[in-house]
Coordinates of C-alpha atoms in Angstrom, one line a residue:
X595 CA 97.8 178.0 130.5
X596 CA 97.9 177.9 134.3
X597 CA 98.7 175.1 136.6
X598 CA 95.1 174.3 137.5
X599 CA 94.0 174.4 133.6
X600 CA 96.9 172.1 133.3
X601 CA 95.7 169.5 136.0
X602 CA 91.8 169.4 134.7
X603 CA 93.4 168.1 131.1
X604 CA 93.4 164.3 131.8
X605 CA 95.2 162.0 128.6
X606 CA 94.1 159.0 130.4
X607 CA 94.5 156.6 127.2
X608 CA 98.0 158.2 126.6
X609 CA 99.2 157.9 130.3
X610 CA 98.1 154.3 130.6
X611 CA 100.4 153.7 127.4
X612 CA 103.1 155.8 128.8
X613 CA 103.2 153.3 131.7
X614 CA 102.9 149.9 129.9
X615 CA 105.6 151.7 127.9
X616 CA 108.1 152.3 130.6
X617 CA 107.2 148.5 132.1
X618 CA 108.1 146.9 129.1
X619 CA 111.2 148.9 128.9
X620 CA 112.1 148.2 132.5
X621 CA 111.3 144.1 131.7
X622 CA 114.3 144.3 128.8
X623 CA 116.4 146.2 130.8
X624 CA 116.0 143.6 133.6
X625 CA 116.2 140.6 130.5
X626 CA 119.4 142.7 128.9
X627 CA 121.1 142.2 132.4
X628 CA 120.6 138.6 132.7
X629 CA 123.6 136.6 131.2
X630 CA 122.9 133.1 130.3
X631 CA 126.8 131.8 130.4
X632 CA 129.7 133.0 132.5
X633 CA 131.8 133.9 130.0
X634 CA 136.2 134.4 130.4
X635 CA 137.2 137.2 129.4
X636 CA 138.8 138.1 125.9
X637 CA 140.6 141.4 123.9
X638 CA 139.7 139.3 120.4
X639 CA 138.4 141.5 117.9
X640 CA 135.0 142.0 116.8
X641 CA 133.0 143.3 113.7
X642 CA 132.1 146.7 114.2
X643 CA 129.9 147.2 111.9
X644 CA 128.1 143.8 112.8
X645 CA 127.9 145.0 116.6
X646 CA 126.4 148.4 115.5
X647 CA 123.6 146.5 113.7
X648 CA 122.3 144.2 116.2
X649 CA 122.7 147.3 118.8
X650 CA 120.0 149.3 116.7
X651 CA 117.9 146.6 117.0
X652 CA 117.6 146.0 120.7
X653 CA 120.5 143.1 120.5
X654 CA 124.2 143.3 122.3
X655 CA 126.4 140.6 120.6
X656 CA 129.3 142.2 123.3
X657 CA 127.8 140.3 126.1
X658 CA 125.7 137.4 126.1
X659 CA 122.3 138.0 128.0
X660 CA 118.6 136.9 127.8
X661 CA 118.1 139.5 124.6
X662 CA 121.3 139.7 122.5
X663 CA 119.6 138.6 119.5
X664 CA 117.1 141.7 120.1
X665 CA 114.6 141.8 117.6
X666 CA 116.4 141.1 114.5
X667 CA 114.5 138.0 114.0
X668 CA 111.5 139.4 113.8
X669 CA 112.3 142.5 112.1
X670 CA 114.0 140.6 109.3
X671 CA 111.1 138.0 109.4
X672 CA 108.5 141.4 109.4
X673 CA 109.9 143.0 106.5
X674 CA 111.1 139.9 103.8
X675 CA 107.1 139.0 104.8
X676 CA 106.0 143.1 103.4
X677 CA 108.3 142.9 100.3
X678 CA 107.2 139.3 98.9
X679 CA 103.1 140.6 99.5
X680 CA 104.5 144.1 97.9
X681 CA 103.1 143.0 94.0
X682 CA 100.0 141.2 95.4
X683 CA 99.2 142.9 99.0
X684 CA 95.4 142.2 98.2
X685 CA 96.4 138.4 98.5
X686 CA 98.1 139.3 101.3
X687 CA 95.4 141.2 103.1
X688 CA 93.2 138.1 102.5
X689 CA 94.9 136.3 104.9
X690 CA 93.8 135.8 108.3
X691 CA 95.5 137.2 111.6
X692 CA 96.2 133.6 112.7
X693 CA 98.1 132.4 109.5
X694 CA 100.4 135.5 109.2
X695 CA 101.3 134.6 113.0
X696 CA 102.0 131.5 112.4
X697 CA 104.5 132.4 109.5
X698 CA 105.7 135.4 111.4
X699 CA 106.4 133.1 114.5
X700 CA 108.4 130.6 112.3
X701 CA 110.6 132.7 110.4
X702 CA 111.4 134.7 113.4
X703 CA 112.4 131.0 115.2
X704 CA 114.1 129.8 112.2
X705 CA 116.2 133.2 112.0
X706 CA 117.1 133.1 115.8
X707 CA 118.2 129.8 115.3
X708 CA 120.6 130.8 112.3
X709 CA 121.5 134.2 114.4
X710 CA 121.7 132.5 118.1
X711 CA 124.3 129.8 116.5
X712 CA 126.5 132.3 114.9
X713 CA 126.7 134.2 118.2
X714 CA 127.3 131.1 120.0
X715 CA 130.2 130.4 117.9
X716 CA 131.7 133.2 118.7
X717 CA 132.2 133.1 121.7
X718 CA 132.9 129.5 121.5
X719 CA 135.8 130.2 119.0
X720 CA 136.9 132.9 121.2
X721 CA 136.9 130.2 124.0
X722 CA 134.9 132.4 126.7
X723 CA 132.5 129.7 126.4
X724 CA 132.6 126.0 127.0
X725 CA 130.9 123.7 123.7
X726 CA 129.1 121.6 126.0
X727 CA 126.4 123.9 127.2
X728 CA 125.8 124.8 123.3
X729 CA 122.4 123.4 122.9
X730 CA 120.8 124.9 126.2
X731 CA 122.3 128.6 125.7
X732 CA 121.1 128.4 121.9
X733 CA 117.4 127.2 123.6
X734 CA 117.0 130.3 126.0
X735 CA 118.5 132.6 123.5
X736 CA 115.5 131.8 121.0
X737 CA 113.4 132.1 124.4
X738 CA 115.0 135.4 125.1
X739 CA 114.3 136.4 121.3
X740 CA 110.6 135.7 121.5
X741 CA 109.7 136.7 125.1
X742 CA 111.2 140.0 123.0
X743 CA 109.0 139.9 120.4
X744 CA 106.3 139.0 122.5
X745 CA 106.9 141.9 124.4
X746 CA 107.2 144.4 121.4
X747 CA 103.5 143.5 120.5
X748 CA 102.5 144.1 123.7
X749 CA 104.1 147.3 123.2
X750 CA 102.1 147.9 119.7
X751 CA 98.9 147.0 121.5
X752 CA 99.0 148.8 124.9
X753 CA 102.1 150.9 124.2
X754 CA 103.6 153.7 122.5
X755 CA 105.4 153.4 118.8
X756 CA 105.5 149.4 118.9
X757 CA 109.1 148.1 119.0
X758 CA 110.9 151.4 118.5
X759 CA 111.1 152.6 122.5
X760 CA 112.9 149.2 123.0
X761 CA 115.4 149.9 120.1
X762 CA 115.8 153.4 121.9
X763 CA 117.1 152.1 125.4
X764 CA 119.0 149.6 123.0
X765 CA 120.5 152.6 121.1
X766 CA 121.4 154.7 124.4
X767 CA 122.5 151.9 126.4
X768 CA 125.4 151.0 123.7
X769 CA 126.2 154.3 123.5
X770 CA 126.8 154.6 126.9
X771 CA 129.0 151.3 127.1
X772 CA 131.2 152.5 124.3
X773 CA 134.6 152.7 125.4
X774 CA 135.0 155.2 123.2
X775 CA 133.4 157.8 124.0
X776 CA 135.3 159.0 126.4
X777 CA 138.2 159.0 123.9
X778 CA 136.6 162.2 121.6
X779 CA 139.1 164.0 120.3
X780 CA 138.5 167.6 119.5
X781 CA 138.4 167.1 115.9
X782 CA 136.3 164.2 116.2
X783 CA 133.6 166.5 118.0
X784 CA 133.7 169.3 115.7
X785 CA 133.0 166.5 112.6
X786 CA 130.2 165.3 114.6
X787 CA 128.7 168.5 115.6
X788 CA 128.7 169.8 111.9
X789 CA 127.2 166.3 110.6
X790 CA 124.5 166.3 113.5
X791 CA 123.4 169.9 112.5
X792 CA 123.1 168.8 108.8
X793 CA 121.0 165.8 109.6
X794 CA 118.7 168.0 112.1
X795 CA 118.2 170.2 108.8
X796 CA 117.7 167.6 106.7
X797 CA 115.4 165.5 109.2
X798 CA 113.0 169.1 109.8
X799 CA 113.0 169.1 106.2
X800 CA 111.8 165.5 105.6
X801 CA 109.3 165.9 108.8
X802 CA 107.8 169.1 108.5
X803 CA 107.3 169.2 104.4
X804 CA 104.4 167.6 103.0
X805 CA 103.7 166.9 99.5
X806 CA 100.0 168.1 98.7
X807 CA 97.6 166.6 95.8
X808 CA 94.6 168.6 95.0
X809 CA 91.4 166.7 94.4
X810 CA 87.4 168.0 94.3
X811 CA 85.7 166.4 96.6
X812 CA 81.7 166.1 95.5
X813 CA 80.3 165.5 98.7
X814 CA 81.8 169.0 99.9
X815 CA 78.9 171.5 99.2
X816 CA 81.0 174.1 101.4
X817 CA 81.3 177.5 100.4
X818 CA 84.5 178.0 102.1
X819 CA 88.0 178.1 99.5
X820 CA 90.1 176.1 101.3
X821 CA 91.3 173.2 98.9
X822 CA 90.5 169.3 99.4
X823 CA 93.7 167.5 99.4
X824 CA 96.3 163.9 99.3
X825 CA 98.9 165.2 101.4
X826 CA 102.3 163.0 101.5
X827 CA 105.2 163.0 104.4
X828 CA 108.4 162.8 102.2
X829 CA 109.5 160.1 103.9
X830 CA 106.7 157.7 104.7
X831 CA 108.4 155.0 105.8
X832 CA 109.7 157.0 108.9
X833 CA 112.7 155.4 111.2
X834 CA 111.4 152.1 110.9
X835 CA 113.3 151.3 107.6
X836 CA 116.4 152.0 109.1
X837 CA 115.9 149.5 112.0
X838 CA 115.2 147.1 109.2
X839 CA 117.5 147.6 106.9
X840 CA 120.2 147.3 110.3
X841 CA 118.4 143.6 111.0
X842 CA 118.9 142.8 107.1
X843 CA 122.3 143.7 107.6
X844 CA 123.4 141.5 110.2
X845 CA 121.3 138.9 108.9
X846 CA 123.6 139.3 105.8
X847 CA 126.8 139.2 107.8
X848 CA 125.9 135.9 109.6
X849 CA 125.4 134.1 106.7
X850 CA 128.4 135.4 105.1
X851 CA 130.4 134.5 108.1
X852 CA 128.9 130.8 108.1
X853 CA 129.6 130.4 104.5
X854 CA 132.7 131.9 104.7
X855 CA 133.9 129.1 107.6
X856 CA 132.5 126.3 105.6
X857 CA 134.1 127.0 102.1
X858 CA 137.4 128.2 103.9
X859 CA 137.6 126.0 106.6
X860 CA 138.7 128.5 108.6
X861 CA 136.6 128.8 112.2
X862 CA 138.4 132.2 112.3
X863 CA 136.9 133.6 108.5
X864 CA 136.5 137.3 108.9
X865 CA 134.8 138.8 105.8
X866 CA 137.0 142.2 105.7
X867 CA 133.7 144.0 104.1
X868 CA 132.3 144.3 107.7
X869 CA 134.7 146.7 109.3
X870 CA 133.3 150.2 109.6
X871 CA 135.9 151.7 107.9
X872 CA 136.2 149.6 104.5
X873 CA 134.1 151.3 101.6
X874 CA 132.6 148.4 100.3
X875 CA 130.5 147.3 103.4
X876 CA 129.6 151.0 103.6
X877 CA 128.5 151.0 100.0
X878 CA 126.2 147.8 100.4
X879 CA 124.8 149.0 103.6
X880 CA 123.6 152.5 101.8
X881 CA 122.4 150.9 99.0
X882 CA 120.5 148.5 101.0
X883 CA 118.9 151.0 102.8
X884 CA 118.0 153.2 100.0
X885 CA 116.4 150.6 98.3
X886 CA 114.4 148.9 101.4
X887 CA 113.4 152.8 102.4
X888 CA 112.2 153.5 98.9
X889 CA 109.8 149.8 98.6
X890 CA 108.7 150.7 102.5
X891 CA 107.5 154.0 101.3
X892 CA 106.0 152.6 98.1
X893 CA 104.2 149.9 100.7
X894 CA 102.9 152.4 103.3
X895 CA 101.9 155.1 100.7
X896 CA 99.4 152.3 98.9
X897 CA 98.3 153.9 95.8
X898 CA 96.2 151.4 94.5
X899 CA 93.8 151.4 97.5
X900 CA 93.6 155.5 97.7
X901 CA 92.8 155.2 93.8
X902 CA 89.9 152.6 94.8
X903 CA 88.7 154.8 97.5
X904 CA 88.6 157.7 95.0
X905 CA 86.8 155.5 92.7
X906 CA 84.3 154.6 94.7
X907 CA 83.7 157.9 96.3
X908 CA 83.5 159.9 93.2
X909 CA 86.5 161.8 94.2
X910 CA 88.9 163.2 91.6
X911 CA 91.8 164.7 90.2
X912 CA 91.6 167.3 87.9
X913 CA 92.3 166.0 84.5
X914 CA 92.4 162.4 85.3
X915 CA 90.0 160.3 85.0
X916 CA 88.8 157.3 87.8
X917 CA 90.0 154.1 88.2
X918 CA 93.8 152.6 86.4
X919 CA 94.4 156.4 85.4
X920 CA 94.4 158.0 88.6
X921 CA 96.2 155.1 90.1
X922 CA 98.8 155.5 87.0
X923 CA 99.1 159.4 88.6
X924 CA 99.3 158.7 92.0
X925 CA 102.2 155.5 91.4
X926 CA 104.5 158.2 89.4
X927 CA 104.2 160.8 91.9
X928 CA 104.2 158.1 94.7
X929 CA 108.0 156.9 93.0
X930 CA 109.1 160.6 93.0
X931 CA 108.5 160.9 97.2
X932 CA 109.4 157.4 97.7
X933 CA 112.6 158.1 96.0
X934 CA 113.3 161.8 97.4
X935 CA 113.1 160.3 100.9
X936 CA 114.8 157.0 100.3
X937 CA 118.0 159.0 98.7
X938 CA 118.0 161.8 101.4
X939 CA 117.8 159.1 104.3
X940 CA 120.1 157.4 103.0
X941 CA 122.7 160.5 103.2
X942 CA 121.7 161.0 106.4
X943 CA 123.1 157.9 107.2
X944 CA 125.7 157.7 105.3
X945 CA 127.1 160.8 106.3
X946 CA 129.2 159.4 109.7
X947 CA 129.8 155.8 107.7
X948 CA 131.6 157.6 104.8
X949 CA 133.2 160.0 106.8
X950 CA 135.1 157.0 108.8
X951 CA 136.4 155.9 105.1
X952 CA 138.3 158.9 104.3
X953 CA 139.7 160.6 107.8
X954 CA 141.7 158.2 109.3
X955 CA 141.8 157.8 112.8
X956 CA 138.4 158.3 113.5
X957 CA 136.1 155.1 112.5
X958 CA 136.5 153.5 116.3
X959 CA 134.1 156.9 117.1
X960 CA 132.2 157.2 114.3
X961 CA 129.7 154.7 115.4
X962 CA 128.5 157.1 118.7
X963 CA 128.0 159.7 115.9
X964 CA 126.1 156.8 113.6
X965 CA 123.5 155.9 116.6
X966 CA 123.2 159.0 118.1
X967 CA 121.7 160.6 114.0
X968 CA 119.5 157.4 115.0
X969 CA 118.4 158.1 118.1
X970 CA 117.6 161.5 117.1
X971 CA 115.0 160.6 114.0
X972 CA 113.5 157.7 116.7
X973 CA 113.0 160.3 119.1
X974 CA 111.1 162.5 116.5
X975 CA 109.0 159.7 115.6
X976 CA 108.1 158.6 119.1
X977 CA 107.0 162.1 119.9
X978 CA 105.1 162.3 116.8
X979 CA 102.9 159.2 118.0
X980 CA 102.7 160.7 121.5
X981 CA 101.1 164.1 119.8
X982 CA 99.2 161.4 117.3
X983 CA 97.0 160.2 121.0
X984 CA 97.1 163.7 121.8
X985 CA 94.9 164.6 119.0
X986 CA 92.5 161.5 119.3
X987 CA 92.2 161.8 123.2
X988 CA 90.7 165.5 122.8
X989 CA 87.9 164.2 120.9
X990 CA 87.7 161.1 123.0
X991 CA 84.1 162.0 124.1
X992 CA 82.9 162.3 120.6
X993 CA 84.9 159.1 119.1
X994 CA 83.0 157.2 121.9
X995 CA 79.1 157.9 121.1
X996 CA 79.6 158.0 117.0
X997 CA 82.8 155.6 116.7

């Protein structure tokens, strides 16, 4: 294709999202910059595994700015919400856009309450900041938190890939301000490289393979042989249930810190479980995320309503018959994929987690490797929805006049 083919293609839908895209992104880069205390500085440690969390969600608990709370909030709020509906997501569907706003809105204020206090806290303990200005700093940080969220729904409506471009520049820009990463070691690099080939493998393996379910179609009178088919990603729940199971996880630590303090006593209570390099935070973050992955999938594949639509179409399967049977069929095959993608995921993940338990020396730079596997499957999935308006926008002409 030559240059003058090139310039009469015009994605106007997808270059107006492009650029709400990039505005939104440079709005939380200008919020991310904004710090709401001047803060003395302190060499105190802090919980690794708690600041990679909030860092894959858009936060930054190392400095305190308009958006260190990120979206957790709101992703914690968004998926507690999909798992209580998971049983009954007919009663859930029932409900109108305004009432699931209003819960969204405060369970996502009610968690950056809980989140923003813990923070403050912190830094309190630490003495970079002074008690006195508590209750303002804990206002603008729920401010910060929801102009966020607000902004992420912008992003969903007039964007690309909702929340996740945000949780990208998140990713990259705590990457960058490792101090860290200029500390690599050779052997540290060679570990990485070989676990970031793996997971490319195993992530072209999860993308590219689809798992196929023949049905006869009765409305296709075609004389061609090509088959009617279900066809299944084996992991449906894509990168989003690892930037919720991330939120989940910090959610987890804050409330373990707070109930730690209180019982204790101590202002100073460090539960030893979030250090990057102790097994069993490791182990309940895996099986976390295998679990959350597995009921995501479960939500987003929806068996019941592809058995209804095959019901009332006509549609089959052969050798099953309509209605509880072929939903029956499509639940065990739906655990099978749900469960194939949940347990390979979660390797994925676990590979640069597990590897900081048993070769010492190497968990302060494990974390670069941990977001940079992340970065890599959020990439794929942003450039999956770029091709997705690719697709629609060549048949814009037609999806206008019969759409």
């Amino acid at each position: 294709m030559n240059i003058k083919n090139i310039k009469n293609i015009e994605y106007k839908i997808l270059y107006k999202r492009i650029l709400f895209t990039l505005m939104i992104i440079f709005i939380y880069i200008l919020g991310s910059n904004i710090k709401i205390a001047d803060m003395k500085s302190s060499a105190q440690h802090t919980n690794q595994f708690l600041d990679l969390a909030i860092s894959n969600v858009g936060g930054d608990i190392t400095t305190l700015n308009l958006f260190s709370l990120g979206l957790s909030p709101w992703l914690t709020t968004m998926i507690i919400m999909t798992l209580l509906t998971y049983r009954n997501m007919e009663k859930g569907q029932k409900q109108t856009r305004l009432e699931r706003s209003y819960k969204e809105r405060f369970f996502t204020i009610l968690l950056a309450l809980i989140q923003g206090y813990f923070i403050l806290s912190e830094y309190i303990n630490k003495g970079m900041i002074h008690h006195a200005n508590f209750p303002l700093m804990l206002l603008v940080l729920v401010a910060g938190t929801m102009l966020l969220v607000w902004l992420a729904d912008q992003n969903t409506v007039y964007g690309i890939a909702g929340p996740t471009p945000i949780v990208l520049v998140s990713i990259i820009k705590s990457m960058f301000q490792n101090k860290h990463l200029q500390l690599l070691d050779a052997q540290t690099m060679v570990i990485g490289g070989i676990m970031i080939l793996v997971v490319l493998i195993l992530l072209l393996f999860i993308e590219m393979i689809e798992y196929r379910m023949i049905y006869r179609d009765i409305m296709n009178i075609s004389t061609s042989k090509k088959d009617t088919y279900v066809s299944w990603k084996l992991n449906p729940a894509g990168s989003i249930s690892i930037m919720f199971n991330f939120s989940l996880f910090f959610l987890l630590g804050v409330l373990i810190h707070l109930v730690g303090r209180w019982i204790t006593g101590d202002a100073q209570y460090r539960p030893p479980f979030l250090e990057l390099d102790n097994p069993i935070g490791v182990l309940i973050f895996i099986i976390m995320l295998i679990i959350l992955n597995y009921y995501l999938s479960r939500v987003m594949l929806n068996t019941k309503r592809i058995a209804k639509d095959f019901q009332k179409s006509g549609n089959y399967f052969d050798g099953i018959y309509p209605g509880d049977d072929t939903r029956h069929y499509l639940d065990r095959r739906a655990k099978k994929i749900s469960a194939i993608g949940a347990l390979i995921i979660g390797f994925i993940i676990s590979l640069p987690l597990i590897s900081s338990i048993f070769i010492s020396g190497i968990y302060d730079q494990i974390s670069i490797f941990t977001q940079f596997i992340i970065l890599i499957y959020i990439t794929i999935n942003i450039t999956e929805t770029i091709r997705t308006y690719l697709y629609f926008d060549k048949y814009k002409s037609f999806l206008n006049k019969y759409w």
